[in-house]
Amino acid sequence: MTDCPHLSDTELWLDGEGGARAAQIAQHVAACPACRAHADTIRRLDFAAREAAVRIKAPAGLQSRLDDIDAARPAPQADGVSRRRVFAGFAAAASVAAIGSVAALRQRDSGDLSVAVFGDFATHLAADRNLDLTETNPQAVVDWFSPKVPFDLPRLASLSEVDLVGGRLCWLLDRRIAAFNFNRGSEALGLYVADSDGLTCQHAALPQADEPPMLLSDGGLNGAFWQEGAIAHALVGQPAPDVIAHLANLLDTYDTSKPG
Amino acid sequence: MPRPAPASAETLESVFRGEIDGLYRTALRILGTREEAEDAVQDAYIRVVHPRTPQEMPHHPRGWIFRVLRNLCIDRLRTRSSRLRVVSEGVDIETIAQHQSDPRTPESDLLNADALDRVARAMDAMPQELSEALSLVVIEGLSYRETAGILGIPVGTVRSRLSRARESLRTMVEAVDLPRLSSVPKVQP
């Protein structure tokens, strides 16, 4: 039953992925007892898997929720109004109309970077270090993030006062955010980097790199917030505010030109 | 092969609604609870109907929609301290029971409910990376390429995961009396 080297081609063929070789594989399966038996087994397994799964259908209430969302959607936006702002308004309206999941909709309605990253840091980076990548080489972390985020990452130029631990790819405020995780002795820090479009901080625009970063505290954590060009930065962590501000000033010197 | 034209907003909505059962199943499999699965699908819909420029429209809407949903589900998982699985927590059994009165197809009568429960349990017992590949290709009918895009892995990895998933399923449901081949509607490759 398992003595034919072409068994995996049989699965390829059954999945409709044989491409130009489909006819050739079909001829082989027809002539090869092992592949024919394998094809029979796969057909039966696939059938059983489909039958087991399709018993589960979306509840009728879910369709109604989508209908409610459609009903709350605005007409196409007028010129000069940002798409993100239109979407925020739509999400706000939907949160009233949709049944349940109001909190999830409110999350979309918020563009406040500080609320998002303080929450994410407390949940993922402060204690359990829920990292996607454990890596101490800065360039390796940047290289790992680069294809996953739709913006150019800063070059991690000066890290003498903190130790890089790794990275976590977040989806906050309807966008991908790269979070670099550092240790400073026993204290943890996270540098969140995102496309700054539409983001605010405490209802204000993020300071530009030539201005002092905005310093905020929340739940025992401290953070510095600023943007360089179109890239928002948030340095959040357990160190004292003056330390965070000092480190943010160091990070402020990052070269935001595209690596390489 | 020429690249397909970008999908229109109407197409995205239409595809989403047409795939809602599969999207719900996918969310349920990842998140494990009906409430969270419904919330995730709703969030995905909001994201999918988000106004976009023509340049931002996906060329492969079906795979793109599943990818959006999966990413949202994974973000939800990350906010949890514990990761629930579907059938092992009993949630899925409840869901299945809820749908037992659904109109049955003649083919589905080839397997009794007990056998289907065993198959569902076997799928849930496999590593998530395998059950995801099996679900997307075999159950939802996505291509290897679409599945690779959704899972963020190479096509070759989809193929190997699928093969391992089938082998795992075969091993785990050997005792289940699967229908004879002659009774199974053949899927024409």
XYZ file of N, CA and C in Angstrom, chain A residues 25-260:
708
model
N -0.618 12.103 -13.881
C -0.853 11.507 -12.563
C -2.079 10.594 -12.610
N -3.116 11.047 -13.318
C -4.333 10.244 -13.419
C -4.039 8.892 -14.065
N -3.210 8.922 -15.091
C -2.845 7.661 -15.770
C -2.114 6.744 -14.797
N -1.217 7.356 -14.012
C -0.451 6.537 -13.070
C -1.368 5.936 -12.012
N -2.268 6.767 -11.465
C -3.168 6.266 -10.419
C -4.006 5.110 -10.955
N -4.432 5.235 -12.177
C -5.263 4.176 -12.764
C -4.495 2.863 -12.884
N -3.192 2.986 -13.071
C -2.401 1.778 -13.315
C -1.720 1.234 -12.070
N -1.654 2.050 -11.004
C -0.870 1.677 -9.827
C -1.805 1.277 -8.682
N -1.790 0.022 -8.260
C -2.705 -0.411 -7.174
C -2.493 0.376 -5.879
N -1.253 0.679 -5.551
C -0.991 1.399 -4.295
C -1.589 2.805 -4.350
N -1.381 3.505 -5.452
C -1.911 4.867 -5.573
C -3.429 4.861 -5.682
N -3.958 3.832 -6.329
C -5.417 3.759 -6.451
C -6.048 3.556 -5.070
N -5.440 2.664 -4.300
C -5.952 2.435 -2.938
C -5.795 3.700 -2.087
N -4.671 4.374 -2.274
C -4.440 5.609 -1.516
C -5.481 6.665 -1.898
N -5.768 6.771 -3.176
C -6.769 7.749 -3.630
C -8.138 7.430 -3.035
N -8.465 6.129 -2.981
C -9.756 5.746 -2.387
C -9.820 6.156 -0.924
N -8.743 5.908 -0.212
C -8.709 6.262 1.221
C -8.847 7.764 1.399
N -8.117 8.526 0.593
C -8.161 9.990 0.730
C -9.564 10.508 0.414
N -10.188 9.971 -0.615
C -11.556 10.399 -0.949
C -12.507 10.165 0.223
N -12.371 9.006 0.839
C -13.267 8.683 1.956
C -12.983 9.588 3.149
N -11.716 9.794 3.429
C -11.376 10.668 4.555
C -11.863 12.096 4.309
N -11.632 12.587 3.113
C -12.038 13.960 2.800
C -13.554 14.111 2.890
N -14.239 13.097 2.390
C -15.697 13.143 2.451
C -16.171 13.190 3.901
N -15.576 12.328 4.718
C -15.972 12.299 6.132
C -15.642 13.627 6.816
N -14.476 14.188 6.491
C -14.093 15.464 7.111
C -15.066 16.564 6.716
N -15.441 16.592 5.443
C -16.383 17.625 4.989
C -17.746 17.447 5.665
N -18.209 16.201 5.705
C -19.516 15.962 6.307
C -19.529 16.319 7.788
N -18.413 16.037 8.459
C -18.339 16.366 9.890
C -18.352 17.874 10.091
N -17.731 18.593 9.169
C -17.587 20.045 9.357
C -18.818 20.825 8.928
N -19.425 20.428 7.833
C -20.491 21.273 7.284
C -21.762 21.238 8.117
N -21.791 20.376 9.117
C -22.942 20.431 10.035
C -22.950 21.749 10.801
N -21.802 22.371 10.895
C -21.720 23.638 11.630
C -21.932 24.781 10.648
N -22.961 25.535 10.878
C -23.282 26.665 9.996
C -23.349 27.946 10.807
N -23.151 29.041 10.129
C -23.237 30.337 10.819
C -24.644 30.535 11.367
N -24.757 30.954 12.604
C -26.093 31.201 13.165
C -26.814 32.287 12.377
N -28.131 32.185 12.339
C -28.920 33.185 11.607
C -28.678 34.581 12.169
N -28.445 34.645 13.461
C -28.225 35.946 14.091
C -26.991 36.656 13.557
N -26.035 35.864 13.086
C -24.821 36.492 12.560
C -25.124 37.238 11.264
N -25.927 36.623 10.417
C -26.331 37.319 9.186
C -27.043 38.623 9.527
N -27.861 38.577 10.567
C -28.587 39.785 10.968
C -27.617 40.863 11.425
N -26.563 40.445 12.100
C -25.583 41.428 12.558
C -24.892 42.100 11.371
N -24.628 41.300 10.351
C -24.008 41.895 9.150
C -24.996 42.849 8.473
N -26.266 42.464 8.480
C -27.275 43.358 7.907
C -27.322 44.683 8.670
N -27.223 44.578 9.994
C -27.235 45.800 10.808
C -26.042 46.693 10.470
N -24.911 46.053 10.238
C -23.718 46.827 9.879
C -23.928 47.534 8.544
N -24.471 46.794 7.581
C -24.736 47.403 6.280
C -25.685 48.590 6.416
N -26.692 48.416 7.268
C -27.678 49.484 7.427
C -27.050 50.730 8.024
N -26.008 50.529 8.810
C -25.374 51.668 9.478
C -24.270 52.305 8.643
N -23.968 51.693 7.501
C -22.863 52.222 6.694
C -23.257 53.535 6.043
N -22.327 54.468 5.998
C -22.624 55.762 5.390
C -22.603 55.666 3.872
N -23.186 56.667 3.256
C -23.074 56.781 1.805
C -21.610 57.048 1.471
N -21.187 56.844 0.219
C -19.805 57.122 -0.160
C -19.377 58.510 0.289
N -18.115 58.590 0.787
C -17.673 59.826 1.408
C -17.446 60.943 0.400
N -17.617 62.160 0.928
C -17.349 63.324 0.089
C -15.848 63.513 -0.062
N -15.469 64.242 -1.105
C -14.053 64.515 -1.320
C -13.469 65.243 -0.121
N -12.226 64.979 0.167
C -11.523 65.719 1.205
C -11.688 65.123 2.592
N -12.518 64.117 2.725
C -12.669 63.468 4.028
C -11.859 62.193 4.014
N -11.030 62.003 5.017
C -10.161 60.838 4.989
C -10.973 59.555 5.120
N -10.504 58.532 4.455
C -11.204 57.259 4.494
C -11.209 56.707 5.910
N -10.138 56.913 6.615
C -10.080 56.361 7.962
C -11.132 57.035 8.839
N -11.308 58.334 8.629
C -12.280 59.046 9.447
C -13.700 58.583 9.107
N -13.927 58.375 7.824
C -15.239 57.860 7.427
C -15.478 56.519 8.068
N -14.452 55.669 8.059
C -14.624 54.348 8.625
C -14.872 54.437 10.133
N -14.191 55.364 10.779
C -14.402 55.505 12.216
C -15.847 55.880 12.496
N -16.393 56.772 11.681
C -17.782 57.156 11.866
C -18.710 55.986 11.604
N -18.392 55.237 10.603
C -19.186 54.057 10.273
C -19.146 53.057 11.417
N -17.952 52.853 11.959
C -17.833 51.897 13.054
C -18.617 52.375 14.268
N -18.589 53.672 14.497
C -19.327 54.196 15.642
C -20.820 53.971 15.463
N -21.293 54.223 14.240
C -22.716 54.002 13.988
C -23.055 52.531 14.115
N -22.181 51.706 13.591
C -22.443 50.271 13.635
C -22.484 49.775 15.071
N -21.677 50.399 15.924
C -21.637 49.921 17.303
C -22.974 50.128 17.989
N -23.711 51.115 17.541
C -25.031 51.345 18.107
C -26.022 50.356 17.514
N -25.868 50.109 16.225
C -26.876 49.309 15.544
C -26.674 47.815 15.745
N -25.422 47.392 15.777
C -25.181 45.952 15.799
C -25.541 45.365 17.156
N -25.980 44.130 17.105
C -26.327 43.446 18.341
C -25.067 42.770 18.856
N -24.663 43.086 20.067
C -23.501 42.457 20.661
C -22.211 42.976 20.086
N -21.123 42.488 20.637
C -19.777 42.850 20.176
C -19.573 44.345 20.112
N -20.213 45.064 20.985
C -20.064 46.513 20.962
C -18.633 46.905 21.302
N -18.049 46.183 22.225
C -16.688 46.533 22.616
C -15.740 46.419 21.444
N -15.935 45.390 20.644
C -15.043 45.198 19.501
C -15.160 46.354 18.527
N -16.365 46.841 18.344
C -16.553 47.947 17.424
C -15.953 49.223 17.983
N -16.095 49.412 19.289
C -15.515 50.611 19.879
C -14.006 50.613 19.711
N -13.425 49.411 19.762
C -11.985 49.335 19.584
C -11.585 49.912 18.229
N -12.381 49.614 17.204
C -12.089 50.141 15.878
C -12.285 51.660 15.827
N -13.119 52.142 16.719
C -13.437 53.550 16.696
C -12.324 54.388 17.304
N -11.400 53.748 17.976
C -10.366 54.481 18.675
C -9.097 54.559 17.852
N -8.528 55.753 17.754
C -7.243 55.893 17.098
C -6.181 56.301 18.086
N -6.455 56.089 19.380
C -5.527 56.551 20.397
C -4.416 55.534 20.604
N -3.234 55.923 20.175
C -2.105 55.000 20.242
C -1.765 54.646 21.683
N -1.863 55.613 22.598
C -1.440 55.336 23.967
C -2.334 54.279 24.616
N -3.634 54.379 24.415
C -4.546 53.396 25.001
C -4.208 51.999 24.474
N -3.975 51.928 23.167
C -3.716 50.625 22.543
C -2.417 50.009 23.039
N -1.358 50.785 23.073
C -0.069 50.165 23.393
C 0.104 49.935 24.896
N -0.463 50.789 25.726
C -0.413 50.493 27.161
C -1.120 49.159 27.426
N -2.270 48.992 26.793
C -3.017 47.746 26.982
C -2.261 46.546 26.451
N -1.694 46.706 25.266
C -0.973 45.574 24.684
C 0.264 45.225 25.503
N 0.956 46.249 25.953
C 2.180 45.984 26.719
C 1.836 45.252 28.013
N 0.801 45.740 28.710
C 0.422 45.103 29.976
C 0.009 43.654 29.752
N -0.641 43.398 28.623
C -1.142 42.045 28.363
C -0.050 41.108 27.870
N 0.801 41.607 27.020
C 1.698 40.692 26.296
C 3.186 40.842 26.587
N 3.633 42.042 26.838
C 5.086 42.211 26.909
C 5.615 42.380 28.328
N 4.770 42.808 29.258
C 5.274 43.075 30.601
C 5.573 41.790 31.357
N 4.718 40.826 31.244
C 4.855 39.649 32.100
C 5.143 38.377 31.303
N 4.211 37.981 30.467
C 4.377 36.656 29.856
C 5.246 36.675 28.609
N 5.642 37.846 28.163
C 6.524 37.965 26.992
C 6.001 37.126 25.825
N 4.803 37.478 25.432
C 4.179 36.749 24.332
C 4.781 37.219 23.008
N 5.969 36.732 22.732
C 6.717 37.192 21.555
C 6.506 36.257 20.378
N 6.535 36.819 19.193
C 6.530 35.996 17.984
C 7.944 35.580 17.606
N 8.893 36.357 18.052
C 10.284 36.107 17.685
C 11.177 36.417 18.883
N 11.978 35.469 19.289
C 12.959 35.705 20.339
C 14.315 35.859 19.658
N 14.856 37.042 19.721
C 16.062 37.328 18.938
C 16.749 38.562 19.533
N 18.039 38.495 19.718
C 18.767 39.627 20.308
C 19.494 40.467 19.257
N 19.540 39.998 18.051
C 20.202 40.748 16.983
C 19.211 41.761 16.385
N 19.463 43.074 16.548
C 18.499 44.075 16.072
C 18.174 43.945 14.586
N 19.185 43.749 13.776
C 18.934 43.678 12.341
C 18.076 42.467 11.992
N 18.287 41.366 12.729
C 17.484 40.167 12.466
C 16.015 40.427 12.780
N 15.764 41.186 13.844
C 14.365 41.489 14.193
C 13.756 42.408 13.139
N 14.531 43.423 12.731
C 14.041 44.329 11.683
C 13.760 43.540 10.397
N 14.666 42.652 10.052
C 14.472 41.855 8.836
C 13.235 40.971 8.938
N 12.959 40.478 10.144
C 11.792 39.614 10.338
C 10.502 40.419 10.182
N 10.512 41.635 10.723
C 9.312 42.472 10.644
C 9.069 43.017 9.229
N 10.139 43.329 8.532
C 10.027 44.129 7.297
C 8.965 43.649 6.313
N 8.926 42.356 5.977
C 7.903 41.942 5.009
C 6.498 41.871 5.594
N 6.390 42.048 6.896
C 5.089 41.853 7.549
C 4.369 43.149 7.848
N 5.046 44.277 7.687
C 4.401 45.557 7.983
C 4.487 46.465 6.756
N 3.477 47.306 6.552
C 3.436 48.115 5.331
C 4.130 49.462 5.476
N 5.230 49.489 6.180
C 5.984 50.733 6.308
C 7.448 50.385 6.541
N 8.304 51.371 6.333
C 9.735 51.154 6.549
C 10.043 51.214 8.034
N 10.792 50.271 8.513
C 11.142 50.234 9.933
C 12.380 51.069 10.191
N 12.477 51.640 11.391
C 13.695 52.392 11.696
C 14.872 51.439 11.884
N 16.026 51.977 11.680
C 17.233 51.202 11.954
C 17.493 51.302 13.455
N 17.632 50.189 14.129
C 17.866 50.219 15.576
C 19.339 50.549 15.801
N 19.610 51.864 15.931
C 21.003 52.323 15.883
C 21.739 52.155 17.213
N 21.144 52.606 18.293
C 21.877 52.644 19.557
C 21.103 51.889 20.624
N 21.663 50.795 21.085
C 20.952 49.971 22.051
C 21.815 49.701 23.288
N 22.731 50.614 23.575
C 23.695 50.336 24.632
C 23.043 50.272 26.012
N 21.901 50.918 26.193
C 21.306 50.956 27.533
C 20.187 49.940 27.728
N 19.819 49.267 26.691
C 18.776 48.236 26.802
C 19.213 46.995 26.028
N 18.615 45.876 26.396
C 18.919 44.614 25.718
C 17.690 44.165 24.927
N 17.880 43.972 23.643
C 16.767 43.497 22.817
C 16.446 42.046 23.165
N 15.156 41.760 23.306
C 14.715 40.392 23.631
C 14.068 39.734 22.412
N 13.277 40.516 21.676
C 12.605 39.931 20.517
C 11.539 40.858 19.989
N 10.592 40.309 19.261
C 9.556 41.131 18.636
C 8.200 40.455 18.648
N 7.186 41.279 18.550
C 5.812 40.775 18.480
C 5.063 41.575 17.431
N 4.431 40.883 16.520
C 3.654 41.554 15.480
C 2.230 41.737 16.004
N 1.791 42.974 16.134
C 0.465 43.260 16.703
C -0.483 43.694 15.595
N -1.750 43.575 15.874
C -2.771 44.206 15.030
C -3.628 45.035 15.961
N -3.317 46.296 16.034
C -4.014 47.221 16.919
C -4.483 48.407 16.084
N -5.647 48.947 16.452
C -6.148 50.153 15.790
C -6.207 49.963 14.280
N -6.643 48.834 13.838
C -6.859 48.440 12.442
C -5.593 48.454 11.600
N -4.450 48.263 12.247
C -3.210 48.242 11.453
C -2.174 47.326 12.094
N -1.210 46.939 11.296
C -0.079 46.164 11.791
C 0.868 47.078 12.553
N 1.318 46.615 13.683
C 2.274 47.378 14.486
C 3.411 46.444 14.878
N 4.634 46.904 14.693
C 5.809 46.128 15.091
C 6.180 46.519 16.514
N 6.279 45.539 17.392
C 6.651 45.815 18.789
C 7.986 45.148 19.086
N 8.989 45.969 19.378
C 10.288 45.459 19.797
C 10.286 45.374 21.323
N 10.726 44.272 21.864
C 10.715 44.083 23.311
C 12.148 44.139 23.843
N 12.347 44.940 24.878
C 13.678 45.125 25.463
C 13.651 44.835 26.958
N 14.811 44.515 27.497
C 15.031 44.488 28.938
C 15.973 45.621 29.303
N 15.675 46.222 30.440
C 16.637 47.149 31.036
C 16.811 46.670 32.470
N 17.806 45.831 32.692
C 17.909 45.139 33.966
C 16.700 44.225 34.114
N 15.967 44.407 35.217
C 14.787 43.555 35.450
C 13.518 44.174 34.887
N 13.635 45.334 34.261
C 12.458 46.025 33.742
C 12.283 45.756 32.242
N 11.020 45.693 31.845
C 10.706 45.432 30.433
C 10.249 46.707 29.740
N 10.597 46.812 28.475
C 10.142 47.938 27.653
C 9.691 47.408 26.293
N 8.771 48.139 25.690
C 8.355 47.806 24.335
C 8.398 49.044 23.459
N 8.991 48.919 22.292
C 8.970 50.004 21.319
C 7.987 49.609 20.227
N 6.871 50.327 20.148
C 5.853 50.057 19.138
C 6.048 51.016 17.968
N 6.069 50.465 16.779
C 6.292 51.268 15.581
C 5.140 51.002 14.608
N 4.519 52.084 14.135
C 3.337 51.920 13.283
C 3.248 53.036 12.260
N 2.466 52.798 11.250
C 2.067 53.857 10.321
C 1.256 54.873 11.134
N 1.621 56.140 11.069
C 1.001 57.134 11.940
C -0.320 57.671 11.400
N -0.715 57.270 10.217
C -1.918 57.843 9.603
C -3.145 57.670 10.503
N -3.739 58.777 10.896
C -4.974 58.731 11.678
C -4.776 58.516 13.163
N -3.558 58.272 13.607
C -3.339 58.015 15.030
C -3.284 59.320 15.812
N -3.809 59.264 17.021
C -3.707 60.393 17.943
C -3.210 59.868 19.280
N -2.919 60.790 20.176
C -2.480 60.419 21.511
C -3.167 61.391 22.471
N -4.053 60.876 23.302
C -4.802 61.750 24.212
C -5.477 62.883 23.418
N -6.076 62.527 22.329
C -6.826 63.456 21.464
C -5.937 64.519 20.818
N -4.666 64.318 20.788
C -3.759 65.291 20.173
C -2.887 64.580 19.141
N -2.340 65.383 18.252
C -1.418 64.808 17.270
C -0.125 64.390 17.961
N 0.518 63.392 17.422
C 1.806 62.967 17.987
C 2.858 64.025 17.713
N 3.728 64.311 18.690
C 4.804 65.275 18.438
C 5.751 64.765 17.363
N 6.268 65.675 16.592
C 7.257 65.290 15.592
C 8.613 65.068 16.267
N 9.539 64.499 15.514
C 10.827 64.104 16.096
C 11.618 65.291 16.641
N 11.380 66.486 16.100
C 12.144 67.636 16.591
C 11.465 68.298 17.794
N 10.399 67.700 18.293
C 9.736 68.188 19.491
C 9.953 67.169 20.614
N 9.755 67.579 21.874
C 9.860 66.602 22.960
C 8.761 65.550 22.818
N 9.055 64.289 23.108
C 8.002 63.277 23.025
C 6.938 63.523 24.082
N 5.729 63.046 23.807
C 4.637 63.162 24.779
C 4.827 62.065 25.827
N 4.863 62.451 27.112
C 5.070 61.480 28.193
C 3.747 61.210 28.897
N 3.398 59.939 29.030
C 2.133 59.542 29.647
C 2.369 58.364 30.588
N 1.472 58.209 31.555
C 1.524 57.067 32.465
C 0.162 56.414 32.513
N 0.171 55.098 32.717
C -1.104 54.372 32.776
C -0.870 53.047 33.501
N -1.597 52.835 34.567
C -1.532 51.551 35.267
C -0.141 51.167 35.727
N 0.648 52.124 36.162
C 2.000 51.815 36.624
C 3.028 51.736 35.516
N 2.585 51.924 34.297
C 3.509 51.927 33.157
C 3.718 53.364 32.689
N 4.843 53.592 32.075
C 5.143 54.918 31.546
C 5.455 54.809 30.063
N 5.175 55.869 29.356
C 5.401 55.802 27.919
C 5.753 57.140 27.314
N 6.501 57.081 26.233
C 6.832 58.269 25.453
C 6.326 58.046 24.033
N 5.720 59.075 23.460
C 5.053 58.936 22.161
C 5.509 60.053 21.233
N 5.844 59.700 20.019
C 6.256 60.696 19.044
C 6.160 60.084 17.655
N 6.360 60.899 16.649
C 6.405 60.347 15.301
C 7.577 60.936 14.529
N 8.089 60.130 13.632
C 9.154 60.581 12.741
C 8.635 60.404 11.325
N 8.354 61.515 10.685
C 7.733 61.425 9.369
C 6.381 60.766 9.502
N 6.175 59.706 8.751
C 4.879 59.030 8.772
C 4.895 57.818 9.686
N 5.887 57.736 10.563
C 5.992 56.551 11.425
C 5.806 56.958 12.878
N 4.815 56.349 13.515
C 4.551 56.619 14.930
C 5.408 55.705 15.797
N 5.889 56.255 16.906
C 6.685 55.476 17.850
C 6.066 55.590 19.234
N 6.047 54.500 19.957
C 5.630 54.526 21.361
C 6.604 53.665 22.142
N 7.285 54.266 23.078
C 8.178 53.506 23.957
C 7.474 53.388 25.303
N 7.094 52.177 25.652
C 6.272 51.937 26.838
C 6.987 50.936 27.724
N 6.891 51.127 29.026
C 7.520 50.133 29.880
C 7.449 50.430 31.353
N 8.208 49.643 32.095
C 8.191 49.702 33.548
C 9.152 50.725 34.147
N 10.184 51.179 33.431
C 11.080 52.175 34.027
C 10.362 53.484 34.359
N 11.003 54.277 35.210
C 10.437 55.561 35.632
C 10.317 56.510 34.441
N 9.439 57.519 34.571
C 9.214 58.434 33.437
C 10.494 59.093 32.919
N 11.399 59.492 33.846
C 12.609 60.159 33.365
C 13.496 59.208 32.562
N 13.465 57.954 32.956
C 14.260 56.960 32.197
C 13.639 56.739 30.822
N 12.323 56.618 30.801
C 11.628 56.441 29.517
C 11.929 57.633 28.601
N 11.856 58.834 29.170
C 12.116 60.030 28.354
C 13.554 60.019 27.829
N 14.488 59.625 28.687
C 15.885 59.567 28.273
C 16.072 58.554 27.128
N 15.470 57.380 27.307
C 15.604 56.357 26.271
C 14.911 56.791 24.976
N 13.785 57.465 25.126
C 13.079 57.938 23.928
C 13.945 58.935 23.162
N 14.660 59.768 23.887
C 15.550 60.716 23.211
C 16.658 59.988 22.465
N 17.122 58.885 23.058
C 18.131 58.091 22.339
C 17.511 57.492 21.080
N 16.317 56.948 21.256
C 15.651 56.332 20.107
C 15.313 57.379 19.053
N 15.144 58.613 19.530
C 14.818 59.708 18.634
C 15.903 59.907 17.574
N 17.073 59.402 17.858
C 18.175 59.574 16.913
C 18.179 58.459 15.865
N 17.202 57.586 15.894
C 17.183 56.487 14.925
C 17.184 57.022 13.504
N 17.841 56.288 12.693
C 17.832 56.599 11.267
C 16.596 55.953 10.664
N 15.679 56.767 10.213
C 14.437 56.202 9.672
C 14.516 55.949 8.172
N 15.701 56.094 7.615
C 15.813 55.751 6.195
C 15.695 54.242 6.055
N 15.311 53.830 4.903
C 15.095 52.401 4.682
C 16.394 51.634 4.861
N 16.395 50.570 5.682
C 17.612 49.794 5.859
C 18.137 49.280 4.521
N 19.427 49.204 4.469
C 20.053 48.665 3.260
C 20.256 49.737 2.252
